[in-house]
Every structure is written in structure tokens, then in C-alpha cells.
Amino acid sequence: GLQLLSEFGDEATSAANPGATTIHIEGPSESPTHQPGLPRGSGGEEDDELLGNDDSDKTELLAGQKKSSPFWTFEYYQTFFDVDTYQVFDRIKGSVLPIPGKNFVRLYIRSNPDLYGPFWICATLVFAIAISGNLSNFLIHLGEKTYHYVPEFRKVSIAATIIYAYAWLVPLALWGFLMWRNSKVVNIVSYSFLETVCVYGYSLFIYIPTAVLWIIPQKAVRWILVVIALGISGSVLAMTFWPAVREDNRRIALATIVTIVLLHTLLSVGCLFSFLFLECGSFGHGIYCRKAE
Amino acid sequence: MAKAAESSGDPGTTSPRPLFAGLSDISISQDIPVEGEITIPMRSHIREFDSSTLNESVQNTIMRDLKAVGKKFMHVLYPRKSNTLLRDWDLWGPLILCVTLALMLQRSSVDSEKDGGPQFAEVFVIVWFGAVTITLNSKLLGGNISFFQSLCVLGYCILPLTVAMLVCRLVLLAEPGPINFMVRLFVVIVMFAWSIVASTAFLADSQPPNRKALAIYPVFLFYFVISWMILTFTPQ
């Protein structure tokens, strides 16, 4: 029968519809079967005309470059999600167990930064904080007659704004600062923007179990958990960015590292403390928030 | 079925040819007899499909769509590896389920100040925005599924959680207490697991084999958040 492999059509429908009639026109040169994520084969120029393809850069495969698709195509964004399951697990493991002297970017990312980790770790963290804050309030007031349980969905949107802003704006500022210093002092080590985002995203992973364990209402336990989380993720960041500022002026290098750790401390203090020590509940006369004892 | 490959059978001719260029060159030799009989089996069946669906009665249209939705509900409740959900996707089922869920989850208008529960629009946005995000994620990871097919699957697999919501609403009519909570917790957990199993049965095959866990985890998070909203629902 007739079969047309449409470039913009759905591979799934043709795969899932074996009985449907599709039209296939074989020209003198065969059009390569396109699979998303794989580099394009070198078909003739006419394939691009036939299939309406804008991307005529066929040397990307040969040059070993990854991101030469124009930014308005879908394939450009697929290169940021080019990771396998074991790679993501390895990166998470590296962020939780920092080895002194080993660089997170050098060891795990190796010029294949992904956006899957940062995005979904931040999403999980948002819901972990909101849910555990809700649960800890509930457990504190268990048994009180005047307390009416409130799911507090406002917290989710506030938490999402703060965490995603932190995970994107702070790496942007840091990367801009490092690029500026690079123009003054030649640094051996420099990171791309995506690698910076990647490090920050994965370094937030330790806060997920911390947020879950914050349900425990003991103050001492909470303080210890925060200190441990801050220590681990702060050390990952410090060990990653120290080589990038090492050759610089001593004071600027130290100031940069201190600022990084300080901002991270602000995040944990701001998020965890305010969400868990600030209670929003209904106590009989409407909903209001107060600081817990 | 005509063979269009005949038209471009000459590999030696000029290479860049526009589409369908050779169709005008098809000629049928005089030797081949082109007469015969065509008998169509099940003539009445073909005639039914020949008339456009614009002329049928409204009841026919609605019943046909309802039957399609009902068939997909059955597929979700008894998940098997079948292609029906993927092949004939529709978004009626997800819409019905999402509206039902949002209507039941929204805070009552009487106590709109005291309750911190979600509004109708919040639930709606969470469900659809979450489904779109998961679909984008699976496509970016290299999945082999189309956008609307994935939305269809994710939407239909909310059915167990909608059933859980109904059960929780009924259970909450009884007196509150720890047993009440335990029953609701049990029901929500079972339905949550059912949703995950159903959507995994449909979606897992479309992912590249070494990235299945990466594509399934957001589905897990999505249904977990919806289950949390159902479990923490307190009417007042």
C-alpha cells in the first residue's frame, strides 16, 4: 500500500496504527527515519526541502557538538534532557556524598548538563516542604478542640516561587559574576550557565529528606537536620566553585565562596523555618498565621 | 492500491524532483485488462460509514462518544497492555473526571474564609498543568508518544482517584475519628497505587528503555499530589 512518513506527524500514531493507510513516497534518495534524540543522518539536501526542515547543519554530528539546533526547534531542548536513569542517580549520589577534592561538575556532569534534575528536584522539594509543614502543624495541634485543620494550599505557590527563583536566579547571578571576573583574570576552570544551574539544582536534593524529617516536632532534631543539610549542600557548592575563583584575588575568591554559602543558608532559614515555625490555622475566628513557640 | 513508487522508478533521472512529479507519467499498458468486478463485503456496514456523521441524530453522536469514554474507563479499571487508549485518544473523559474532582474538592462557599482548601480553578489548573508538564517531560526525554495521547492517558488514569474522592466524601458523613481517617487513608492509598499501575501500563512502553524511571517519576509525583489533596479534604 501507500505509506508517507510524515516529518511532523506522530511516530506513535504510525506505530500504533499498523492498519491505517499511510502514504510513502520513495524518491531517488531515501529519507532517513527520524527519531527524536538521535543525531540526524546525512540525507541529501532535498530531504530538507521535501520535509520542510530548517536545520541544514549536518556537521553537528561530525564535529561532536551537541547544541547546534536552532533554539526554536524542539530538538534543541531535547539536548538538555539527554540523560539516562543511572546518570541521574549518580549525580544525586554525588550531591549527597561530597568527596573532598572532587569537583561535582568535573566528576558527574562532564559537559552533559541536564535540566531534568534541577526541575524535578525543585518540584519535589516544593511539595515536600508544603506537605511536611502541613503535617507538622497538624501533629502539633492534634487533640486541640478549637483547631480546625487547614490544608494550606497557599504554601505550595509561595514555596514554588521561592525555590524556583533561587534555583534559576542565583546561578544566573553567579555565572554572570564569574564571566565578568574571567574577563579580568584568566581562570583555568570556567562553567557554562547550564552547568551552574545543574550544580545548584542537584545540591538542593539533600533538602528533600530534611523537609520530610522536619515533621519530627523536636527543636534540637530540627536544628541538627538543618545544620547537616546546609553542611552537605554548601560543601558541594563550595568545592565546585572554588577552582573557578582560585586564581583570582584572594579576597574576592573568599568573598564569592562566602556569598554562595550565605545565600544557601538564607534559603534554608527562610524556607524551612518560616514554613514550619509559622503556623497558619483557623482557631475559631478566621485564618491567621503566628509564630510557634 | 496504486503504487506511487512506480513513478520514481528511474534512479538515473535528474535528482531533485518535486513531490508527486512522476504521477503524471504513469501509464497503463494496453495488455493489462483493467476490468473486473469489485464486490464489497458487508455492504450495509460500508454504507453506514459513507454517510457523514453530520446527518445522524444527536442521540447517536452522544451515545457513540459516551460508549467510547465508557470503554476507556473499563480499560483503566482493568489495565491491560492494549492500544485502545493510545490509538483513539479523546479528552472528554479527562474533562469529565477533572471537573468532577474539582467540584468535589473545592471549598464550600459558606466558609470560604476559614478553609484553606483549594478552589475549583486551583484543582483544575493543577491537574491540567501537571499533565502538560509530564507530557513535555516525557517528550523531551525522547518518548515516542504524542502530546494528546499522553494527556488522554494521564487524564483517564485519574478515574481511580475520583472514585476515592467519592468514597471519602461518603465516609466523611459518618462521625469523625481515627477510624474514619484510617479508612480514608487506606482507600486513597489503594486508588493511588491503581492509578500508578494503570498509567504505567500505558505509558511505559513509549519511553526509551534506559529512561523509563525518569519518565514515570513525575507521574508518581502528580498522582501523589492529587491523592494528598483528596486525603486532606475536610468539609465544614
Tab-separated table of N, CA and C in Angstrom, chain A residues 1-2 10-13 15-17 21 25-28 36 46 50 74 77-78 81-85 88 116 119-120 123-124 127 131 134-135 148-154 282 284 286-287, chain B residues 1-4 8 15-17 19-20 87 107 113-118 122 133 137 139-146 149 210-215 217-218 221 224-225 228-229 232 234 236:
chain	number	residue	atom	x	y	z
A	1	GLY	N	0.818	-1.211	0.000
A	1	GLY	CA	0.000	0.000	0.000
A	1	GLY	C	0.844	1.250	0.000
A	2	LEU	N	0.223	2.384	0.128
A	2	LEU	CA	0.940	3.651	0.129
A	2	LEU	C	1.336	3.995	1.556
A	10	ASP	N	3.120	12.135	13.975
A	10	ASP	CA	3.443	11.419	15.196
A	10	ASP	C	3.964	10.053	14.852
A	11	GLU	N	5.163	9.772	15.336
A	11	GLU	CA	5.678	8.428	15.113
A	11	GLU	C	4.796	7.422	15.811
A	12	ALA	N	4.198	7.867	16.908
A	12	ALA	CA	3.409	6.909	17.694
A	12	ALA	C	2.169	6.491	16.945
A	13	THR	N	1.561	7.451	16.231
A	13	THR	CA	0.332	7.043	15.556
A	13	THR	C	0.648	6.063	14.441
A	15	ALA	N	3.081	4.076	14.509
A	15	ALA	CA	3.455	2.810	15.137
A	15	ALA	C	2.237	2.122	15.712
A	16	ALA	N	1.317	2.926	16.223
A	16	ALA	CA	0.161	2.325	16.878
A	16	ALA	C	-0.934	2.012	15.897
A	17	ASN	N	-0.840	2.470	14.692
A	17	ASN	CA	-1.878	2.233	13.689
A	17	ASN	C	-1.329	1.391	12.561
A	21	THR	N	-3.975	3.578	6.603
A	21	THR	CA	-3.279	3.804	5.334
A	21	THR	C	-2.406	5.030	5.455
A	25	ILE	N	6.343	7.923	-0.140
A	25	ILE	CA	6.860	8.240	-1.471
A	25	ILE	C	8.352	8.089	-1.424
A	26	GLU	N	8.875	7.177	-2.227
A	26	GLU	CA	10.328	6.973	-2.215
A	26	GLU	C	10.923	7.772	-3.341
A	27	GLY	N	11.739	8.744	-2.985
A	27	GLY	CA	12.471	9.475	-4.001
A	27	GLY	C	13.745	8.744	-4.339
A	28	PRO	N	14.547	9.324	-5.184
A	28	PRO	CA	15.830	8.700	-5.533
A	28	PRO	C	16.734	8.552	-4.321
A	36	PRO	N	13.519	11.125	17.618
A	36	PRO	CA	13.948	12.251	18.468
A	36	PRO	C	15.089	11.847	19.366
A	46	GLU	N	17.901	17.633	-0.598
A	46	GLU	CA	16.491	17.644	-0.978
A	46	GLU	C	15.604	17.114	0.125
A	50	LEU	N	12.126	18.660	0.963
A	50	LEU	CA	10.948	17.813	0.941
A	50	LEU	C	10.219	17.835	2.270
A	74	PHE	N	12.368	21.831	18.600
A	74	PHE	CA	12.169	21.001	19.776
A	74	PHE	C	13.445	20.249	20.134
A	77	TYR	N	15.875	21.665	22.752
A	77	TYR	CA	15.588	21.473	24.164
A	77	TYR	C	15.743	20.020	24.571
A	78	GLN	N	15.686	19.127	23.607
A	78	GLN	CA	15.893	17.725	23.964
A	78	GLN	C	17.318	17.453	24.379
A	81	PHE	N	17.894	17.191	28.029
A	81	PHE	CA	17.293	16.089	28.766
A	81	PHE	C	17.910	14.769	28.338
A	82	ASP	N	19.157	14.854	27.892
A	82	ASP	CA	19.803	13.690	27.315
A	82	ASP	C	20.534	12.910	28.397
A	83	VAL	N	19.792	12.466	29.403
A	83	VAL	CA	20.420	11.716	30.490
A	83	VAL	C	19.674	10.407	30.684
A	84	ASP	N	20.385	9.422	31.167
A	84	ASP	CA	19.769	8.144	31.489
A	84	ASP	C	19.510	8.072	32.988
A	85	THR	N	18.763	7.033	33.363
A	85	THR	CA	18.365	6.911	34.770
A	85	THR	C	19.579	6.802	35.681
A	88	VAL	N	21.332	10.127	36.337
A	88	VAL	CA	20.657	10.992	37.312
A	88	VAL	C	20.918	10.484	38.730
A	116	TYR	N	16.714	18.083	33.652
A	116	TYR	CA	15.732	17.190	34.286
A	116	TYR	C	15.898	17.226	35.794
A	119	PHE	N	14.906	20.658	37.576
A	119	PHE	CA	13.476	20.934	37.547
A	119	PHE	C	12.712	20.019	38.489
A	120	TRP	N	12.957	18.731	38.406
A	120	TRP	CA	12.124	17.821	39.195
A	120	TRP	C	12.537	17.755	40.647
A	123	ALA	N	10.699	20.679	42.031
A	123	ALA	CA	9.271	20.396	42.163
A	123	ALA	C	9.008	19.506	43.378
A	124	THR	N	9.834	18.457	43.518
A	124	THR	CA	9.652	17.562	44.665
A	124	THR	C	9.873	18.323	45.971
A	127	PHE	N	6.786	20.432	46.994
A	127	PHE	CA	5.696	19.662	47.599
A	127	PHE	C	6.102	19.038	48.924
A	131	ILE	N	3.923	19.853	52.164
A	131	ILE	CA	3.235	18.755	52.834
A	131	ILE	C	3.767	18.561	54.241
A	134	ASN	N	2.519	21.241	56.528
A	134	ASN	CA	1.128	20.976	56.857
A	134	ASN	C	1.002	19.897	57.920
A	135	LEU	N	1.757	18.796	57.713
A	135	LEU	CA	1.680	17.666	58.643
A	135	LEU	C	2.181	18.050	60.028
A	148	HIS	N	-9.007	23.857	63.779
A	148	HIS	CA	-9.656	23.264	62.613
A	148	HIS	C	-8.590	23.070	61.540
A	149	TYR	N	-8.456	21.887	61.083
A	149	TYR	CA	-7.370	21.566	60.162
A	149	TYR	C	-7.536	22.309	58.839
A	150	VAL	N	-6.455	22.882	58.383
A	150	VAL	CA	-6.467	23.667	57.146
A	150	VAL	C	-5.408	23.101	56.220
A	151	PRO	N	-5.759	22.729	55.001
A	151	PRO	CA	-4.738	22.168	54.109
A	151	PRO	C	-3.675	23.162	53.665
A	152	GLU	N	-3.931	24.441	53.727
A	152	GLU	CA	-2.898	25.449	53.444
A	152	GLU	C	-2.265	25.311	52.078
A	153	PHE	N	-3.076	25.403	51.046
A	153	PHE	CA	-2.510	25.267	49.715
A	153	PHE	C	-1.792	26.515	49.254
A	154	ARG	N	-1.971	27.631	49.964
A	154	ARG	CA	-1.215	28.833	49.603
A	154	ARG	C	0.261	28.593	49.709
A	282	SER	N	-6.783	27.913	61.487
A	282	SER	CA	-8.042	28.540	61.845
A	282	SER	C	-8.312	28.211	63.297
A	284	GLY	N	-10.909	29.398	65.137
A	284	GLY	CA	-12.266	29.723	65.569
A	284	GLY	C	-12.744	31.062	65.066
A	286	GLY	N	-11.442	32.684	62.107
A	286	GLY	CA	-10.829	33.033	60.841
A	286	GLY	C	-9.397	32.569	60.814
A	287	ILE	N	-8.757	32.761	59.695
A	287	ILE	CA	-7.446	32.154	59.475
A	287	ILE	C	-6.370	33.197	59.697
B	1	MET	N	-4.644	-0.818	-4.654
B	1	MET	CA	-3.940	0.368	-4.159
B	1	MET	C	-2.857	0.718	-5.163
B	2	ALA	N	-2.800	1.957	-5.637
B	2	ALA	CA	-1.821	2.334	-6.663
B	2	ALA	C	-0.449	2.397	-6.061
B	3	LYS	N	0.529	2.119	-6.842
B	3	LYS	CA	1.895	2.196	-6.361
B	3	LYS	C	2.514	3.475	-6.875
B	4	ALA	N	2.721	4.393	-6.022
B	4	ALA	CA	3.361	5.641	-6.439
B	4	ALA	C	4.837	5.431	-6.658
B	8	SER	N	8.638	6.975	-9.614
B	8	SER	CA	10.039	7.349	-9.449
B	8	SER	C	10.929	6.134	-9.565
B	15	SER	N	18.039	14.322	-10.177
B	15	SER	CA	17.818	14.004	-8.761
B	15	SER	C	16.781	14.869	-8.051
B	16	PRO	N	16.852	16.187	-8.039
B	16	PRO	CA	15.847	16.884	-7.222
B	16	PRO	C	14.525	16.989	-7.962
B	17	ARG	N	13.602	16.231	-7.509
B	17	ARG	CA	12.292	16.242	-8.144
B	17	ARG	C	11.265	16.633	-7.108
B	19	LEU	N	7.604	16.762	-5.242
B	19	LEU	CA	6.737	15.660	-4.837
B	19	LEU	C	5.715	15.387	-5.924
B	20	PHE	N	5.339	14.152	-6.026
B	20	PHE	CA	4.278	13.717	-6.935
B	20	PHE	C	4.570	14.052	-8.390
B	87	ARG	N	-4.614	4.761	20.792
B	87	ARG	CA	-4.953	4.940	19.394
B	87	ARG	C	-6.082	5.937	19.210
B	107	ARG	N	-13.603	24.278	48.150
B	107	ARG	CA	-14.132	24.612	49.473
B	107	ARG	C	-15.561	25.086	49.314
B	113	GLU	N	-13.642	31.726	53.889
B	113	GLU	CA	-12.513	32.358	54.575
B	113	GLU	C	-11.764	31.369	55.453
B	114	LYS	N	-12.515	30.480	56.101
B	114	LYS	CA	-11.866	29.680	57.132
B	114	LYS	C	-11.090	28.502	56.564
B	115	ASP	N	-11.538	28.025	55.450
B	115	ASP	CA	-10.908	26.811	54.953
B	115	ASP	C	-9.753	27.154	54.029
B	116	GLY	N	-8.647	26.484	54.175
B	116	GLY	CA	-7.513	26.741	53.303
B	116	GLY	C	-7.446	25.781	52.136
B	117	GLY	N	-8.585	25.178	51.826
B	117	GLY	CA	-8.577	24.209	50.745
B	117	GLY	C	-8.560	24.880	49.384
B	118	PRO	N	-8.420	24.087	48.336
B	118	PRO	CA	-8.263	24.677	47.011
B	118	PRO	C	-9.584	25.143	46.442
B	122	GLU	N	-8.067	26.155	41.120
B	122	GLU	CA	-6.756	25.670	41.511
B	122	GLU	C	-6.605	24.194	41.181
B	133	THR	N	2.912	19.281	31.879
B	133	THR	CA	4.326	19.230	32.245
B	133	THR	C	4.881	17.813	32.109
B	137	ASN	N	7.775	16.597	29.592
B	137	ASN	CA	8.942	15.914	30.127
B	137	ASN	C	9.194	14.611	29.393
B	139	LYS	N	8.242	13.791	26.422
B	139	LYS	CA	8.653	14.009	25.046
B	139	LYS	C	10.098	14.475	24.972
B	140	LEU	N	10.503	15.316	25.952
B	140	LEU	CA	11.880	15.802	25.931
B	140	LEU	C	12.860	14.676	26.200
B	141	LEU	N	12.422	13.700	26.990
B	141	LEU	CA	13.334	12.585	27.262
B	141	LEU	C	13.446	11.636	26.083
B	142	GLY	N	12.676	11.893	25.039
B	142	GLY	CA	12.783	11.043	23.874
B	142	GLY	C	11.674	10.027	23.773
B	143	GLY	N	10.529	10.316	24.400
B	143	GLY	CA	9.441	9.372	24.360
B	143	GLY	C	8.740	9.370	23.014
B	144	ASN	N	8.070	8.274	22.738
B	144	ASN	CA	7.524	8.037	21.422
B	144	ASN	C	6.018	8.200	21.414
B	145	ILE	N	5.533	9.181	22.110
B	145	ILE	CA	4.093	9.316	22.275
B	145	ILE	C	3.716	10.736	21.932
B	146	SER	N	2.514	10.907	21.401
B	146	SER	CA	2.161	12.258	21.019
B	146	SER	C	1.601	13.003	22.217
B	149	GLN	N	-2.111	12.130	23.146
B	149	GLN	CA	-2.243	10.759	23.642
B	149	GLN	C	-1.834	10.685	25.094
B	210	ASN	N	16.199	2.923	28.827
B	210	ASN	CA	17.043	3.309	29.945
B	210	ASN	C	16.571	4.598	30.602
B	211	ARG	N	15.397	5.071	30.249
B	211	ARG	CA	14.906	6.306	30.863
B	211	ARG	C	13.503	6.137	31.412
B	212	LYS	N	13.077	4.898	31.561
B	212	LYS	CA	11.691	4.667	31.986
B	212	LYS	C	11.441	5.286	33.345
B	213	ALA	N	12.380	5.065	34.282
B	213	ALA	CA	12.166	5.582	35.631
B	213	ALA	C	12.099	7.098	35.614
B	214	LEU	N	12.895	7.743	34.762
B	214	LEU	CA	12.879	9.196	34.712
B	214	LEU	C	11.534	9.714	34.227
B	215	ALA	N	10.890	8.962	33.341
B	215	ALA	CA	9.601	9.421	32.814
B	215	ALA	C	8.459	9.073	33.753
B	217	TYR	N	8.619	8.813	37.167
B	217	TYR	CA	8.637	9.501	38.454
B	217	TYR	C	7.724	10.731	38.497
B	218	PRO	N	7.689	11.612	37.459
B	218	PRO	CA	6.751	12.740	37.524
B	218	PRO	C	5.297	12.294	37.602
B	221	LEU	N	4.694	11.621	41.178
B	221	LEU	CA	4.547	12.865	41.936
B	221	LEU	C	3.177	13.500	41.706
B	224	PHE	N	0.536	11.581	43.460
B	224	PHE	CA	0.732	11.749	44.895
B	224	PHE	C	0.138	13.070	45.367
B	225	VAL	N	0.353	14.145	44.601
B	225	VAL	CA	-0.195	15.440	44.999
B	225	VAL	C	-1.716	15.411	44.975
B	228	TRP	N	-2.919	13.546	47.927
B	228	TRP	CA	-2.784	14.357	49.136
B	228	TRP	C	-3.955	15.317	49.260
B	229	MET	N	-4.331	15.947	48.133
B	229	MET	CA	-5.465	16.869	48.167
B	229	MET	C	-6.744	16.144	48.561
B	232	THR	N	-6.605	15.163	52.408
B	232	THR	CA	-6.702	16.246	53.378
B	232	THR	C	-7.980	17.039	53.239
B	234	THR	N	-11.345	18.323	54.033
B	234	THR	CA	-12.221	18.327	55.204
B	234	THR	C	-13.381	19.251	54.912
B	236	GLN	N	-16.661	21.392	55.804
B	236	GLN	CA	-17.120	22.066	57.007
B	236	GLN	C	-18.370	22.862	56.739
